[in-house]
PDB file of C-alpha atoms in Angstrom:
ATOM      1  CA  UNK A   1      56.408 111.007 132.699  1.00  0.00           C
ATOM      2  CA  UNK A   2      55.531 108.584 129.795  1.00  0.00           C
ATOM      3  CA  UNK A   3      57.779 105.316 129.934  1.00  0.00           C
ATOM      4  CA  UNK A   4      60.440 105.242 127.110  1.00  0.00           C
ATOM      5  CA  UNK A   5      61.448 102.504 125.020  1.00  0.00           C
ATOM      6  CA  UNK A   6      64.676 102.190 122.962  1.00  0.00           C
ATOM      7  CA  UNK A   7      65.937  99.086 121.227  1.00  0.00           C
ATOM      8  CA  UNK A   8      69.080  98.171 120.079  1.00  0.00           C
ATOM      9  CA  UNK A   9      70.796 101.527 119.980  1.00  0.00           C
ATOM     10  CA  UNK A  10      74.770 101.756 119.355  1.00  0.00           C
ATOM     11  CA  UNK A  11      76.864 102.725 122.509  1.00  0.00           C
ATOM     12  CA  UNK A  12      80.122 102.503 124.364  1.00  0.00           C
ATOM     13  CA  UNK A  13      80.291 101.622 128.158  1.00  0.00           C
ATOM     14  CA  UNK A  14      82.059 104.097 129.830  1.00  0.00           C
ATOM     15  CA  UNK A  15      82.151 103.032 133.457  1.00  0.00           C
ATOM     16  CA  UNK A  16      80.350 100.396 135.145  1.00  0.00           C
ATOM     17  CA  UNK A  17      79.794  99.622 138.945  1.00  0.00           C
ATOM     18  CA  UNK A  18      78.471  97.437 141.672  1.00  0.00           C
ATOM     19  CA  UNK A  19      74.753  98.426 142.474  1.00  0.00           C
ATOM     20  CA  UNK A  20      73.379  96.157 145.223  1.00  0.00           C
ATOM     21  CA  UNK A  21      73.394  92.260 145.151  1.00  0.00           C
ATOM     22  CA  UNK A  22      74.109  91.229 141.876  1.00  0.00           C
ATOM     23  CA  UNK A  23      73.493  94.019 139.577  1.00  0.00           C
ATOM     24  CA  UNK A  24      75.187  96.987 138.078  1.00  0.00           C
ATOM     25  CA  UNK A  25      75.012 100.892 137.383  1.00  0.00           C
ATOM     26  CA  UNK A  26      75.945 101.760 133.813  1.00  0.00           C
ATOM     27  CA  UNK A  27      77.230 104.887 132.069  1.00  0.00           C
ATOM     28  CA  UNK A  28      77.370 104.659 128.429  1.00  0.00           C
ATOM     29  CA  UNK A  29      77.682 107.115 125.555  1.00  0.00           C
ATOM     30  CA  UNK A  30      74.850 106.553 123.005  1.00  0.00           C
ATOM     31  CA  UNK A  31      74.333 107.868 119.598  1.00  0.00           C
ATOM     32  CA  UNK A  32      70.970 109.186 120.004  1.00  0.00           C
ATOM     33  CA  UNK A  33      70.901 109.730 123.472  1.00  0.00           C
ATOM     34  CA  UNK A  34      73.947 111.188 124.659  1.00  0.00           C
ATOM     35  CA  UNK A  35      74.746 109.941 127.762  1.00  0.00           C
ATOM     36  CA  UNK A  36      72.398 107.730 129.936  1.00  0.00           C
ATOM     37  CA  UNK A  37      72.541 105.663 133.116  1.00  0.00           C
ATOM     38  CA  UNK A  38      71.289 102.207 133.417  1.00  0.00           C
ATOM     39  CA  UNK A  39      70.722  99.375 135.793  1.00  0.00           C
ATOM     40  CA  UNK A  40      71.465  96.279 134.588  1.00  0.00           C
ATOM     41  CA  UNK A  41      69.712  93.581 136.289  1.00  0.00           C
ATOM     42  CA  UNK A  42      71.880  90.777 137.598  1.00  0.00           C
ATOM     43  CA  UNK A  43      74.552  91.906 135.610  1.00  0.00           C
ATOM     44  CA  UNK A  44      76.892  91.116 138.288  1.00  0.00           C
ATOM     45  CA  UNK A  45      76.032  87.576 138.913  1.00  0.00           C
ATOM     46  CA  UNK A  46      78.915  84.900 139.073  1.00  0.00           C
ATOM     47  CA  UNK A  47      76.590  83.572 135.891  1.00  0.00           C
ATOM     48  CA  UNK A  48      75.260  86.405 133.861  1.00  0.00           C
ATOM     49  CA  UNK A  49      75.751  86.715 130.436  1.00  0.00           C
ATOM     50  CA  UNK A  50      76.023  90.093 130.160  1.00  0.00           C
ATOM     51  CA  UNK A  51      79.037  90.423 132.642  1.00  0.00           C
ATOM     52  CA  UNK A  52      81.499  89.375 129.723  1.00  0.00           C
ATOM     53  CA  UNK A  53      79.244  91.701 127.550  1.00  0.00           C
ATOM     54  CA  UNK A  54      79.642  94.799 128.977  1.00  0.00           C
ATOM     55  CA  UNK A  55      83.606  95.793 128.432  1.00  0.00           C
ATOM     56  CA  UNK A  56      84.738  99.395 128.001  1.00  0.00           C
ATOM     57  CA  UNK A  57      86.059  99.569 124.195  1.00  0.00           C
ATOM     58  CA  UNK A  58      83.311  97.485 123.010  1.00  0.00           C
ATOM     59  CA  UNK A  59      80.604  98.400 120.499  1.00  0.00           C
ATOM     60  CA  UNK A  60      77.727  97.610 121.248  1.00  0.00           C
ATOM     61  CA  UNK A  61      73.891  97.678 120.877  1.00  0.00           C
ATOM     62  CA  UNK A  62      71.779  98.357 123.965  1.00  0.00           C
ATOM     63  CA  UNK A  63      68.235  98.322 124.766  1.00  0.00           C
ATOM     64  CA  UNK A  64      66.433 100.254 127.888  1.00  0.00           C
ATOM     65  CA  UNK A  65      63.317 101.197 128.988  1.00  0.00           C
ATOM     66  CA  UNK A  66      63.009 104.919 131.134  1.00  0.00           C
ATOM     67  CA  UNK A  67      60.978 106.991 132.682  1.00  0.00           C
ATOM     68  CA  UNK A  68      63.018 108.978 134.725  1.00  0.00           C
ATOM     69  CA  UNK A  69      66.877 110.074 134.953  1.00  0.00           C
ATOM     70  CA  UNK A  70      67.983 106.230 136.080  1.00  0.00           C
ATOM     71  CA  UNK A  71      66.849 103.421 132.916  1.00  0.00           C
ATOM     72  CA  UNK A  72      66.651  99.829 133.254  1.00  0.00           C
ATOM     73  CA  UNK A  73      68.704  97.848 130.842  1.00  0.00           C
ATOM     74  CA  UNK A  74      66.573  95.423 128.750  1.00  0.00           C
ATOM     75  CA  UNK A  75      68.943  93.993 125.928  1.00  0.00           C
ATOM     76  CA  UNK A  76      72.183  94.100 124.586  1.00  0.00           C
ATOM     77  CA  UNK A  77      74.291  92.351 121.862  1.00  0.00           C
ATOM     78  CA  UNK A  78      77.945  92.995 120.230  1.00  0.00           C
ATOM     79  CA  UNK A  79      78.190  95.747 117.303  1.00  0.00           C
ATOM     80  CA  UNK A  80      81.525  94.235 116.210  1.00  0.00           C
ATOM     81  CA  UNK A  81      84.555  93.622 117.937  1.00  0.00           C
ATOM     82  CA  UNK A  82      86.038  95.182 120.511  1.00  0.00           C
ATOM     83  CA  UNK A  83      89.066  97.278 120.610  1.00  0.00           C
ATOM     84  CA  UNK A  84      92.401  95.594 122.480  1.00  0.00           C
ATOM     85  CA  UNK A  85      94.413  98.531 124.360  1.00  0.00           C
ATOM     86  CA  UNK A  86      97.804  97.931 125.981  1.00  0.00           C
ATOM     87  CA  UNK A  87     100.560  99.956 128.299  1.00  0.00           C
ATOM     88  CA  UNK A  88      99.976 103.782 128.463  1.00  0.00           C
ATOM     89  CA  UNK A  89      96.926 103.231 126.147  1.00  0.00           C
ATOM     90  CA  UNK A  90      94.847 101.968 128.548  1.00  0.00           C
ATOM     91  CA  UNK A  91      94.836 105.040 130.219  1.00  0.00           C
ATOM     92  CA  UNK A  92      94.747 107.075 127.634  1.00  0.00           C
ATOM     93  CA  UNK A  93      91.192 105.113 126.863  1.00  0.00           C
ATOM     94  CA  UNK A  94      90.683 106.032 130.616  1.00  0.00           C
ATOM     95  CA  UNK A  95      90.909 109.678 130.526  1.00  0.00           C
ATOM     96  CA  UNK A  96      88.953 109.960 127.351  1.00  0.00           C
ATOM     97  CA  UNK A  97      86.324 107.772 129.163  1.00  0.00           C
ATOM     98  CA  UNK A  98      86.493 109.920 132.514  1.00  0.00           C
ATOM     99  CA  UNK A  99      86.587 113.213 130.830  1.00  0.00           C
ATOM    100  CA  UNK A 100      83.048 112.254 128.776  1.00  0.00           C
ATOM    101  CA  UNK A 101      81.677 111.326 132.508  1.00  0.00           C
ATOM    102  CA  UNK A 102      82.655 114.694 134.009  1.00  0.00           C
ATOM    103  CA  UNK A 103      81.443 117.419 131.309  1.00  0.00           C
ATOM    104  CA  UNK A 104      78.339 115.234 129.666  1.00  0.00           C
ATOM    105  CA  UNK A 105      74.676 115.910 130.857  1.00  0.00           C
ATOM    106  CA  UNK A 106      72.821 112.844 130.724  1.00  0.00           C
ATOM    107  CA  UNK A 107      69.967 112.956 128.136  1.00  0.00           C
ATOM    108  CA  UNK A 108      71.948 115.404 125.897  1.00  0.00           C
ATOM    109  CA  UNK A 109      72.276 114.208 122.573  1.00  0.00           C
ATOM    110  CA  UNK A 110      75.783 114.669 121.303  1.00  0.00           C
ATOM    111  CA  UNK A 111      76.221 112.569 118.215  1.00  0.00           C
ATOM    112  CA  UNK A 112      79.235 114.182 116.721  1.00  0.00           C
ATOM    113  CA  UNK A 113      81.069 113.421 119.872  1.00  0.00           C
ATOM    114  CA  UNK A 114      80.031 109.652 119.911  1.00  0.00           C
ATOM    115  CA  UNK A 115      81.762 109.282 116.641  1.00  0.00           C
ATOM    116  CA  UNK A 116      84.699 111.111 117.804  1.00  0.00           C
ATOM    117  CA  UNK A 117      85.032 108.325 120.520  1.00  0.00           C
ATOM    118  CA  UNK A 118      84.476 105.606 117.851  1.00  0.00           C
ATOM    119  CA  UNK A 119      87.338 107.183 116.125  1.00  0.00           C
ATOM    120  CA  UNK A 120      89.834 107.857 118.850  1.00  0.00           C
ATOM    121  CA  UNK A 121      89.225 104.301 120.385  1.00  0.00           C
ATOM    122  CA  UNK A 122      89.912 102.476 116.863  1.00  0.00           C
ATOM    123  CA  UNK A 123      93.453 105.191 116.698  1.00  0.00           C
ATOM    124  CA  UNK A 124      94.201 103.880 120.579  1.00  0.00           C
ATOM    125  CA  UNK A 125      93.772 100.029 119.359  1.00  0.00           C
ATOM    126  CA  UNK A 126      95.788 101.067 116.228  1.00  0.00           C
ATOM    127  CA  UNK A 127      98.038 103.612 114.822  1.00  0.00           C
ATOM    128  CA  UNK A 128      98.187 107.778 115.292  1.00  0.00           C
ATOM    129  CA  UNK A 129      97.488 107.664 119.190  1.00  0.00           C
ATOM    130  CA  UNK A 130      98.406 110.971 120.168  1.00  0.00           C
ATOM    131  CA  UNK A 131      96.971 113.344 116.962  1.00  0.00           C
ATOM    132  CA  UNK A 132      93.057 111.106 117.858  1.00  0.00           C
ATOM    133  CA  UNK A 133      93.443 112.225 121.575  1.00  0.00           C
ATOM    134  CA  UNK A 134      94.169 115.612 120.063  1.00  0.00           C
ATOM    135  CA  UNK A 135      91.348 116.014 117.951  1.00  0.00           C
ATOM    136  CA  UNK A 136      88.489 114.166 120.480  1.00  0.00           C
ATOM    137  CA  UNK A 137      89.421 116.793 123.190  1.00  0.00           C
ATOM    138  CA  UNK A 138      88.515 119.718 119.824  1.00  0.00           C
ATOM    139  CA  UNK A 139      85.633 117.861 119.359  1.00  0.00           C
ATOM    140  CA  UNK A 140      84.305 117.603 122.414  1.00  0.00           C
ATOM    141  CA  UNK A 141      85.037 121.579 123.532  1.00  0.00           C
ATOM    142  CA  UNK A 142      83.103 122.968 120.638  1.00  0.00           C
ATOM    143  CA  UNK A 143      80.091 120.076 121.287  1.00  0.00           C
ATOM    144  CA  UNK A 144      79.851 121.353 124.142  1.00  0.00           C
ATOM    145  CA  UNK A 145      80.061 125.553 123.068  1.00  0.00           C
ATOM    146  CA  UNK A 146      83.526 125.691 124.228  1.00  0.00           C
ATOM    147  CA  UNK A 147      85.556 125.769 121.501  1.00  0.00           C
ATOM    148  CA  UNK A 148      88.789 127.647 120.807  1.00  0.00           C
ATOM    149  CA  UNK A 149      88.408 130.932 118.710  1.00  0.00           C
ATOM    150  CA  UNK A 150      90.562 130.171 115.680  1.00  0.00           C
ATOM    151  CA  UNK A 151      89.144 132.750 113.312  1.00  0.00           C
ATOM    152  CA  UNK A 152      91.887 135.341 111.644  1.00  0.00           C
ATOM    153  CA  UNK A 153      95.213 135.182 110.013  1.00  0.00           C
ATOM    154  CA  UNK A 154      97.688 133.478 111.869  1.00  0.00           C
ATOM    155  CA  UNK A 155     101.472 134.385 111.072  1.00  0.00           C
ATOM    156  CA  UNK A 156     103.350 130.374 112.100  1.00  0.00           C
ATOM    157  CA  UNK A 157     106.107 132.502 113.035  1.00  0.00           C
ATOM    158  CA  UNK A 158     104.662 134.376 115.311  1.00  0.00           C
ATOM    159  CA  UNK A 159     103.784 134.536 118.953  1.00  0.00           C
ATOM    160  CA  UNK A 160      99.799 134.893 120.462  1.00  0.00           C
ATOM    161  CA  UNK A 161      98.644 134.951 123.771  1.00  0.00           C
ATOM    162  CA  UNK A 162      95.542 132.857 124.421  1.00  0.00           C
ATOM    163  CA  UNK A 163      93.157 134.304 127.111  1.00  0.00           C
ATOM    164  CA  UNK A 164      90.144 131.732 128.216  1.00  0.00           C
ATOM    165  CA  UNK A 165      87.584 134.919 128.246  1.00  0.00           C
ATOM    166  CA  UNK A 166      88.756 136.576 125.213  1.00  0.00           C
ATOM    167  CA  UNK A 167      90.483 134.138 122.739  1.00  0.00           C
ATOM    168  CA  UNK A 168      93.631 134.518 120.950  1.00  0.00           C
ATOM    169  CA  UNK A 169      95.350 138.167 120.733  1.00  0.00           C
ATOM    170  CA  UNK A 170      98.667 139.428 119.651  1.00  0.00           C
ATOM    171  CA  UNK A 171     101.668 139.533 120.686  1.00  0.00           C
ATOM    172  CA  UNK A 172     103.017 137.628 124.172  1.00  0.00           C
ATOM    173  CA  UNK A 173     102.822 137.492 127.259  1.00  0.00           C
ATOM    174  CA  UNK A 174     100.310 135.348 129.808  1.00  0.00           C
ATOM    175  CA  UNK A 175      99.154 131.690 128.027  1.00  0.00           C
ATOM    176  CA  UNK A 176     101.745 131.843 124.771  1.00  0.00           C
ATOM    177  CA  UNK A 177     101.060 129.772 121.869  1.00  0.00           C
ATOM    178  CA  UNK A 178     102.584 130.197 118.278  1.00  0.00           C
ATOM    179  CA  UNK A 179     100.909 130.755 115.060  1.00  0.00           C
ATOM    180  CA  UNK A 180     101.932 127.584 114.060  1.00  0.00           C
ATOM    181  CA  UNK A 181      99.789 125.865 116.584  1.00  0.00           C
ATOM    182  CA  UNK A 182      96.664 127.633 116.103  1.00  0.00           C
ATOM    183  CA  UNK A 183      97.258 126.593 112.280  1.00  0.00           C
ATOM    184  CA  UNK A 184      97.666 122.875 113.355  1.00  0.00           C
ATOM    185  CA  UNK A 185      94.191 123.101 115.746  1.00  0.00           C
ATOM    186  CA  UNK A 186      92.275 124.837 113.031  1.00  0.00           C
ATOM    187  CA  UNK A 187      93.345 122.342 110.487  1.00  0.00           C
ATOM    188  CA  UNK A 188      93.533 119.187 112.788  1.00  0.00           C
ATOM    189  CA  UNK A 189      97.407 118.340 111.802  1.00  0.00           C
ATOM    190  CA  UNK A 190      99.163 117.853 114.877  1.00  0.00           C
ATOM    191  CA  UNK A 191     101.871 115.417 113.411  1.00  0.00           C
ATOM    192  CA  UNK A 192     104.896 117.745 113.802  1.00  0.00           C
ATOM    193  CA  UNK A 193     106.415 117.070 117.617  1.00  0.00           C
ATOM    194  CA  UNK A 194     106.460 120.603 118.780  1.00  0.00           C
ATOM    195  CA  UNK A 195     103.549 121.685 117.298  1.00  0.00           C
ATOM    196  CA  UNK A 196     101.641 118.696 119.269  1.00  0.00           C
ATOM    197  CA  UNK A 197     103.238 119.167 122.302  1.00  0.00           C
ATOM    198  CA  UNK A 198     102.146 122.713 122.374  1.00  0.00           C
ATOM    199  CA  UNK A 199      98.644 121.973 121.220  1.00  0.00           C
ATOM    200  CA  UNK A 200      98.563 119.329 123.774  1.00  0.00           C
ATOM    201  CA  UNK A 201      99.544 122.154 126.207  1.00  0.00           C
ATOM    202  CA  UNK A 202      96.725 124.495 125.420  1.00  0.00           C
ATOM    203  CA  UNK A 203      94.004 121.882 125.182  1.00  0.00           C
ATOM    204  CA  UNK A 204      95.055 121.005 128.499  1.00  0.00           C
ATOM    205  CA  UNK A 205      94.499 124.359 129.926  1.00  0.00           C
ATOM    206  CA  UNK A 206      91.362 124.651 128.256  1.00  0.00           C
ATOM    207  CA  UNK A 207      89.886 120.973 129.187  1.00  0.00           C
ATOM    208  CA  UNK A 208      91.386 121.851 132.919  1.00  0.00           C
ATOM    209  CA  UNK A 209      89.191 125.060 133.284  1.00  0.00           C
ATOM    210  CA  UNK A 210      86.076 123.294 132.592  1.00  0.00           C
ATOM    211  CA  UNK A 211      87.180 120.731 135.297  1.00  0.00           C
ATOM    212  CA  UNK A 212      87.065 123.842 137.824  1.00  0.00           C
ATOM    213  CA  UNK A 213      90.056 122.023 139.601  1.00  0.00           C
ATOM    214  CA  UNK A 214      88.715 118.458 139.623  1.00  0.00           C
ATOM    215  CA  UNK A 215      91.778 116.495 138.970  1.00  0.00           C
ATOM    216  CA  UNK A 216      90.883 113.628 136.923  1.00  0.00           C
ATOM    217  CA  UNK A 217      92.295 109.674 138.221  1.00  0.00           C
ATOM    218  CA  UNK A 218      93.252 108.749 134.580  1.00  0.00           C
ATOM    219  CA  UNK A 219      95.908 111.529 134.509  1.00  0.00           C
ATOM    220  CA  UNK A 220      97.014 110.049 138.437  1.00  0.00           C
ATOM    221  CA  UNK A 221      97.809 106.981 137.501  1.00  0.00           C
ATOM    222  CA  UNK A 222      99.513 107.606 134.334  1.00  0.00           C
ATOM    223  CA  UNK A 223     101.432 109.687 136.043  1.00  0.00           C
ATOM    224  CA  UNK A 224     102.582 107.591 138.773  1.00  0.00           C
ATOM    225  CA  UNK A 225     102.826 104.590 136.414  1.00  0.00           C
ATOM    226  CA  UNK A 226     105.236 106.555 134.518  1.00  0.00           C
ATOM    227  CA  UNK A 227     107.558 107.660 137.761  1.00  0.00           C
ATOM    228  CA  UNK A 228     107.723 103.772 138.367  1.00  0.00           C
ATOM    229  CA  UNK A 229     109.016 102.688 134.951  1.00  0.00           C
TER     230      UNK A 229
END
């Protein structure tokens, strides 16, 4: 397999460990590339350069060479600054970053979703937390052919029952969800409380089945952070 050579590409870290002495695996989501693992090379050293480089939530240009599943990690420099989360946000940042690592190939290019997650980190860092979660988790299901049927009329007064094999269908009964929310998916408004709580709800079931039962550690800790407070 020819070696491949990419320079200066934008990409967010999303998880980055130990990999013997002093260097470090990387998983990042890349605009071209989808998302790729590389070894950074002394990366881990009590000196290197790049350890204070290579933050979650920080744009950033990187550089590899490849010829196989597993790159090496040849450059990297800022794209601008980095986004500051606090409290729960932190783990929201988390999940978003753990769900990308559990339903992304590697080497599938998904650039629509890579702008989503410039977009929902900026909302984290800023204002409008909860409606940029919202529409990242739409994004990502129909990048990745899962999206939720939201074709037809919908009555907001009314009652549907959402099946994961055959979409949305009249009346109750099973997985309810009201007209109102399938308005609010298909249109991306999720400000109204009960409307986003019930969106929330049925994005939930539908991220979940992909999971097949793989509980993800973001949720955990939130969860147990929260019983604490």
């Amino acid at each position: 397999m020819p070696r491949e050579r990419v320079t200066l590409e934008p990409a967010w870290l999303l998880a980055r460990r130990p990999y013997r002495e002093t260097s470090a695996l990387l998983e990042l989501l890349t605009a071209e590339h989808g998302r790729v693992g590389l070894v950074a090379r002394g990366a881990s050293g009590a000196r290197s350069k790049l350890r204070g480089m290579l933050q979650m939530f920080q744009p950033l240009l990187v550089s590899w060479t490849a010829s196989g599943d597993l790159g090496t990690l040849t450059g990297v420099e800022s794209a601008g600054r980095g986004m500051e989360l606090a409290g729960e946000r932190v783990f929201f940042g988390w999940y978003v970053n753990e769900l990308l690592l559990r339903l992304l190939e590697r080497h599938a290019p998904q650039p629509e979703v890579h702008a989503a997650y410039g977009t929902v980190v900026a909302a984290l860092a800023g204002e409008g937390a909860e409606t940029a979660l919202r529409r990242f988790e739409v994004t990502l299901l129909e990048a990745l052919g899962y999206g939720l049927p939201l074709e037809g009329v919908f009555d907001p007064s009314a009652r549907y029952r959402w099946d994961p094999e055959q979409g949305v269908q009249p009346g109750g009964g099973g997985r309810e969800v009201s007209g109102a929310a399938l308005l609010a998916l298909r249109s991306g408004q999720f400000e109204a409380p009960d409307t986003r709580r019930e969106v929330q709800a049925l994005l939930r079931t539908a991220i979940d089945r992909r999971l097949d039962g793989r509980e993800l550690k973001a949720r955990r800790l939130l969860r147990e952070m929260r019983q604490r407070s």
